[in-house]
mmCIF file of C-alpha atoms in Angstrom:
data_model
loop_
_atom_site.group_PDB
_atom_site.id
_atom_site.type_symbol
_atom_site.label_atom_id
_atom_site.label_comp_id
_atom_site.label_asym_id
_atom_site.label_seq_id
_atom_site.Cartn_x
_atom_site.Cartn_y
_atom_site.Cartn_z
ATOM 1 C CA UNK A 24 -14.159 33.877 -80.208
ATOM 2 C CA UNK A 25 -13.597 36.726 -82.854
ATOM 3 C CA UNK A 26 -15.080 39.889 -82.582
ATOM 4 C CA UNK A 27 -16.623 41.511 -85.663
ATOM 5 C CA UNK A 28 -15.740 44.865 -86.403
ATOM 6 C CA UNK A 29 -18.053 44.871 -89.178
ATOM 7 C CA UNK A 30 -20.543 47.785 -89.000
ATOM 8 C CA UNK A 31 -24.203 46.830 -90.063
ATOM 9 C CA UNK A 32 -25.999 49.003 -92.350
ATOM 10 C CA UNK A 33 -27.600 51.096 -89.610
ATOM 11 C CA UNK A 34 -24.340 52.427 -88.648
ATOM 12 C CA UNK A 35 -23.139 52.687 -91.850
ATOM 13 C CA UNK A 36 -26.056 55.047 -93.215
ATOM 14 C CA UNK A 37 -25.668 56.311 -90.272
ATOM 15 C CA UNK A 38 -21.307 56.567 -90.594
ATOM 16 C CA UNK A 39 -22.309 57.969 -94.188
ATOM 17 C CA UNK A 40 -24.808 60.626 -93.032
ATOM 18 C CA UNK A 41 -22.022 62.538 -91.029
ATOM 19 C CA UNK A 42 -19.715 62.118 -93.877
ATOM 20 C CA UNK A 43 -22.082 64.228 -95.948
ATOM 21 C CA UNK A 44 -22.629 66.572 -92.857
ATOM 22 C CA UNK A 45 -19.180 67.030 -92.500
ATOM 23 C CA UNK A 46 -18.030 67.266 -95.911
ATOM 24 C CA UNK A 47 -20.962 70.254 -96.075
ATOM 25 C CA UNK A 48 -19.501 72.006 -93.114
ATOM 26 C CA UNK A 49 -16.129 72.417 -94.897
ATOM 27 C CA UNK A 50 -17.978 74.177 -97.840
ATOM 28 C CA UNK A 51 -20.107 76.546 -95.526
ATOM 29 C CA UNK A 52 -19.231 79.859 -94.809
ATOM 30 C CA UNK A 53 -19.543 81.855 -91.415
ATOM 31 C CA UNK A 54 -22.506 83.537 -92.104
ATOM 32 C CA UNK A 55 -24.728 80.454 -93.681
ATOM 33 C CA UNK A 56 -23.562 78.794 -90.032
ATOM 34 C CA UNK A 57 -24.895 81.663 -88.516
ATOM 35 C CA UNK A 58 -28.222 81.973 -90.946
ATOM 36 C CA UNK A 59 -29.277 78.381 -89.608
ATOM 37 C CA UNK A 60 -28.765 78.376 -86.407
ATOM 38 C CA UNK A 61 -30.839 81.649 -86.684
ATOM 39 C CA UNK A 62 -33.615 80.150 -88.410
ATOM 40 C CA UNK A 63 -33.512 76.539 -85.860
ATOM 41 C CA UNK A 64 -33.365 78.682 -82.846
ATOM 42 C CA UNK A 65 -36.582 79.961 -81.566
ATOM 43 C CA UNK A 66 -37.288 83.389 -80.869
ATOM 44 C CA UNK A 67 -36.443 84.069 -77.446
ATOM 45 C CA UNK A 68 -39.144 86.264 -75.377
ATOM 46 C CA UNK A 69 -38.197 89.935 -75.508
ATOM 47 C CA UNK A 70 -38.050 90.478 -71.538
ATOM 48 C CA UNK A 71 -37.319 94.281 -70.341
ATOM 49 C CA UNK A 72 -33.581 94.409 -69.207
ATOM 50 C CA UNK A 73 -31.950 96.829 -66.099
ATOM 51 C CA UNK A 74 -30.006 99.670 -67.949
ATOM 52 C CA UNK A 75 -26.405 98.670 -68.761
ATOM 53 C CA UNK A 76 -24.221 101.230 -66.717
ATOM 54 C CA UNK A 77 -20.402 101.609 -67.224
ATOM 55 C CA UNK A 78 -17.784 99.807 -65.087
ATOM 56 C CA UNK A 79 -16.202 102.738 -63.906
ATOM 57 C CA UNK A 80 -19.926 105.106 -63.259
ATOM 58 C CA UNK A 81 -20.398 106.354 -59.785
ATOM 59 C CA UNK A 82 -23.473 104.958 -58.569
ATOM 60 C CA UNK A 83 -26.448 107.065 -58.839
ATOM 61 C CA UNK A 84 -26.185 109.451 -55.262
ATOM 62 C CA UNK A 85 -29.896 109.350 -53.860
ATOM 63 C CA UNK A 86 -29.571 112.619 -51.555
ATOM 64 C CA UNK A 87 -27.596 115.918 -52.722
ATOM 65 C CA UNK A 88 -24.762 115.247 -55.491
ATOM 66 C CA UNK A 89 -20.890 115.595 -53.970
ATOM 67 C CA UNK A 90 -17.701 116.614 -56.227
ATOM 68 C CA UNK A 91 -15.394 114.753 -54.062
ATOM 69 C CA UNK A 92 -15.543 111.410 -56.281
ATOM 70 C CA UNK A 93 -17.688 107.902 -56.546
ATOM 71 C CA UNK A 94 -19.605 107.153 -53.570
ATOM 72 C CA UNK A 95 -17.772 104.735 -51.677
ATOM 73 C CA UNK A 96 -20.565 104.050 -49.560
ATOM 74 C CA UNK A 97 -21.074 100.706 -51.187
ATOM 75 C CA UNK A 98 -17.555 99.029 -50.490
ATOM 76 C CA UNK A 99 -17.357 99.918 -46.722
ATOM 77 C CA UNK A 100 -18.700 97.083 -45.566
ATOM 78 C CA UNK A 101 -16.882 94.577 -46.804
ATOM 79 C CA UNK A 102 -14.756 92.653 -44.879
ATOM 80 C CA UNK A 103 -11.139 91.562 -46.056
ATOM 81 C CA UNK A 104 -8.839 89.872 -44.740
ATOM 82 C CA UNK A 105 -6.002 91.643 -43.411
ATOM 83 C CA UNK A 106 -1.878 89.664 -41.873
ATOM 84 C CA UNK A 107 0.924 90.834 -40.919
ATOM 85 C CA UNK A 108 3.825 89.142 -41.823
ATOM 86 C CA UNK A 109 6.978 88.561 -39.508
ATOM 87 C CA UNK A 110 8.987 87.101 -41.957
ATOM 88 C CA UNK A 111 9.190 83.809 -43.921
ATOM 89 C CA UNK A 112 11.390 81.015 -44.797
ATOM 90 C CA UNK A 113 11.856 77.947 -47.475
ATOM 91 C CA UNK A 114 12.291 74.473 -45.923
ATOM 92 C CA UNK A 115 12.031 71.136 -47.114
ATOM 93 C CA UNK A 116 9.071 68.918 -46.206
ATOM 94 C CA UNK A 117 11.492 66.494 -44.226
ATOM 95 C CA UNK A 118 12.671 70.000 -42.069
ATOM 96 C CA UNK A 119 8.597 70.487 -41.647
ATOM 97 C CA UNK A 120 8.091 66.501 -40.225
ATOM 98 C CA UNK A 121 10.877 66.956 -37.683
ATOM 99 C CA UNK A 122 9.661 70.641 -36.362
ATOM 100 C CA UNK A 123 8.186 69.586 -32.520
ATOM 101 C CA UNK A 124 7.678 72.126 -29.620
ATOM 102 C CA UNK A 125 11.036 74.273 -29.259
ATOM 103 C CA UNK A 126 12.072 74.449 -32.193
ATOM 104 C CA UNK A 127 14.052 77.753 -33.626
ATOM 105 C CA UNK A 128 12.595 78.521 -37.610
ATOM 106 C CA UNK A 129 14.974 80.640 -39.125
ATOM 107 C CA UNK A 130 13.195 83.532 -40.822
ATOM 108 C CA UNK A 131 14.490 86.127 -43.233
ATOM 109 C CA UNK A 132 14.006 89.168 -41.487
ATOM 110 C CA UNK A 133 16.683 90.987 -38.922
ATOM 111 C CA UNK A 134 14.748 91.575 -35.734
ATOM 112 C CA UNK A 135 13.604 94.537 -34.904
ATOM 113 C CA UNK A 136 13.083 95.148 -39.090
ATOM 114 C CA UNK A 137 9.572 96.898 -39.624
ATOM 115 C CA UNK A 138 7.015 93.503 -40.589
ATOM 116 C CA UNK A 139 4.710 93.678 -43.334
ATOM 117 C CA UNK A 140 0.824 94.713 -43.595
ATOM 118 C CA UNK A 141 -1.287 92.588 -45.870
ATOM 119 C CA UNK A 142 -4.700 92.796 -47.196
ATOM 120 C CA UNK A 143 -6.144 89.839 -48.720
ATOM 121 C CA UNK A 144 -2.403 89.097 -49.169
ATOM 122 C CA UNK A 145 -1.183 92.270 -50.706
ATOM 123 C CA UNK A 146 0.839 94.337 -48.788
ATOM 124 C CA UNK A 147 -0.075 97.598 -48.135
ATOM 125 C CA UNK A 148 1.957 98.993 -44.821
ATOM 126 C CA UNK A 149 4.507 98.607 -42.720
ATOM 127 C CA UNK A 150 4.549 98.598 -38.944
ATOM 128 C CA UNK A 151 6.004 97.772 -35.748
ATOM 129 C CA UNK A 152 4.716 95.440 -32.899
ATOM 130 C CA UNK A 153 3.387 97.158 -30.086
ATOM 131 C CA UNK A 154 1.407 96.140 -26.701
ATOM 132 C CA UNK A 155 -1.894 97.526 -26.225
ATOM 133 C CA UNK A 156 -4.367 96.210 -22.892
ATOM 134 C CA UNK A 157 -2.245 93.297 -23.044
ATOM 135 C CA UNK A 158 -2.746 92.340 -26.647
ATOM 136 C CA UNK A 159 -0.188 92.450 -29.421
ATOM 137 C CA UNK A 160 -1.037 95.491 -31.944
ATOM 138 C CA UNK A 161 0.747 96.795 -34.633
ATOM 139 C CA UNK A 162 1.473 100.922 -34.978
ATOM 140 C CA UNK A 163 2.185 101.231 -38.641
ATOM 141 C CA UNK A 164 5.480 103.018 -40.001
ATOM 142 C CA UNK A 165 4.920 103.306 -43.551
ATOM 143 C CA UNK A 166 1.794 102.908 -45.656
ATOM 144 C CA UNK A 167 2.425 101.984 -49.473
ATOM 145 C CA UNK A 168 0.887 104.161 -51.540
ATOM 146 C CA UNK A 169 -1.637 103.206 -54.168
ATOM 147 C CA UNK A 170 0.630 103.661 -57.417
ATOM 148 C CA UNK A 171 3.243 102.173 -55.678
ATOM 149 C CA UNK A 172 1.069 99.356 -55.217
ATOM 150 C CA UNK A 173 0.335 99.124 -58.749
ATOM 151 C CA UNK A 174 3.903 98.663 -60.045
ATOM 152 C CA UNK A 175 4.432 95.584 -58.166
ATOM 153 C CA UNK A 176 1.796 94.210 -59.342
ATOM 154 C CA UNK A 177 3.041 94.331 -62.953
#
């Protein structure tokens, strides 16, 4: 059974229309296209918009004006994830699957080296492990300055 690939007259007419439209589009400039789009698009109702503020602009204070800098109250309640990294290593999946209770994984740090303190995955400080009320804690020994953090991002 053979499949007939000959287009019907309707398909041929549609293909000719598309070919003509594409040929016109090649000749049209961007200004012509923009003018056609503006004519065919219905006029959007003008709704009142809130004034846009600059991204770096400080929020408008509701109380007395402070000259100390931007108002940080808007970000103080944002939760962040803080973690301490003892060290790390790369192992193959084969070795990962062979791990069981009592296995020892060698890390890239020496014993007694400071731990990394990460906030949302970004290094912000170094510290040492302490015990507080029978729970582990960390004492910060060195806090990374904001300028150093920016340098590491580049």
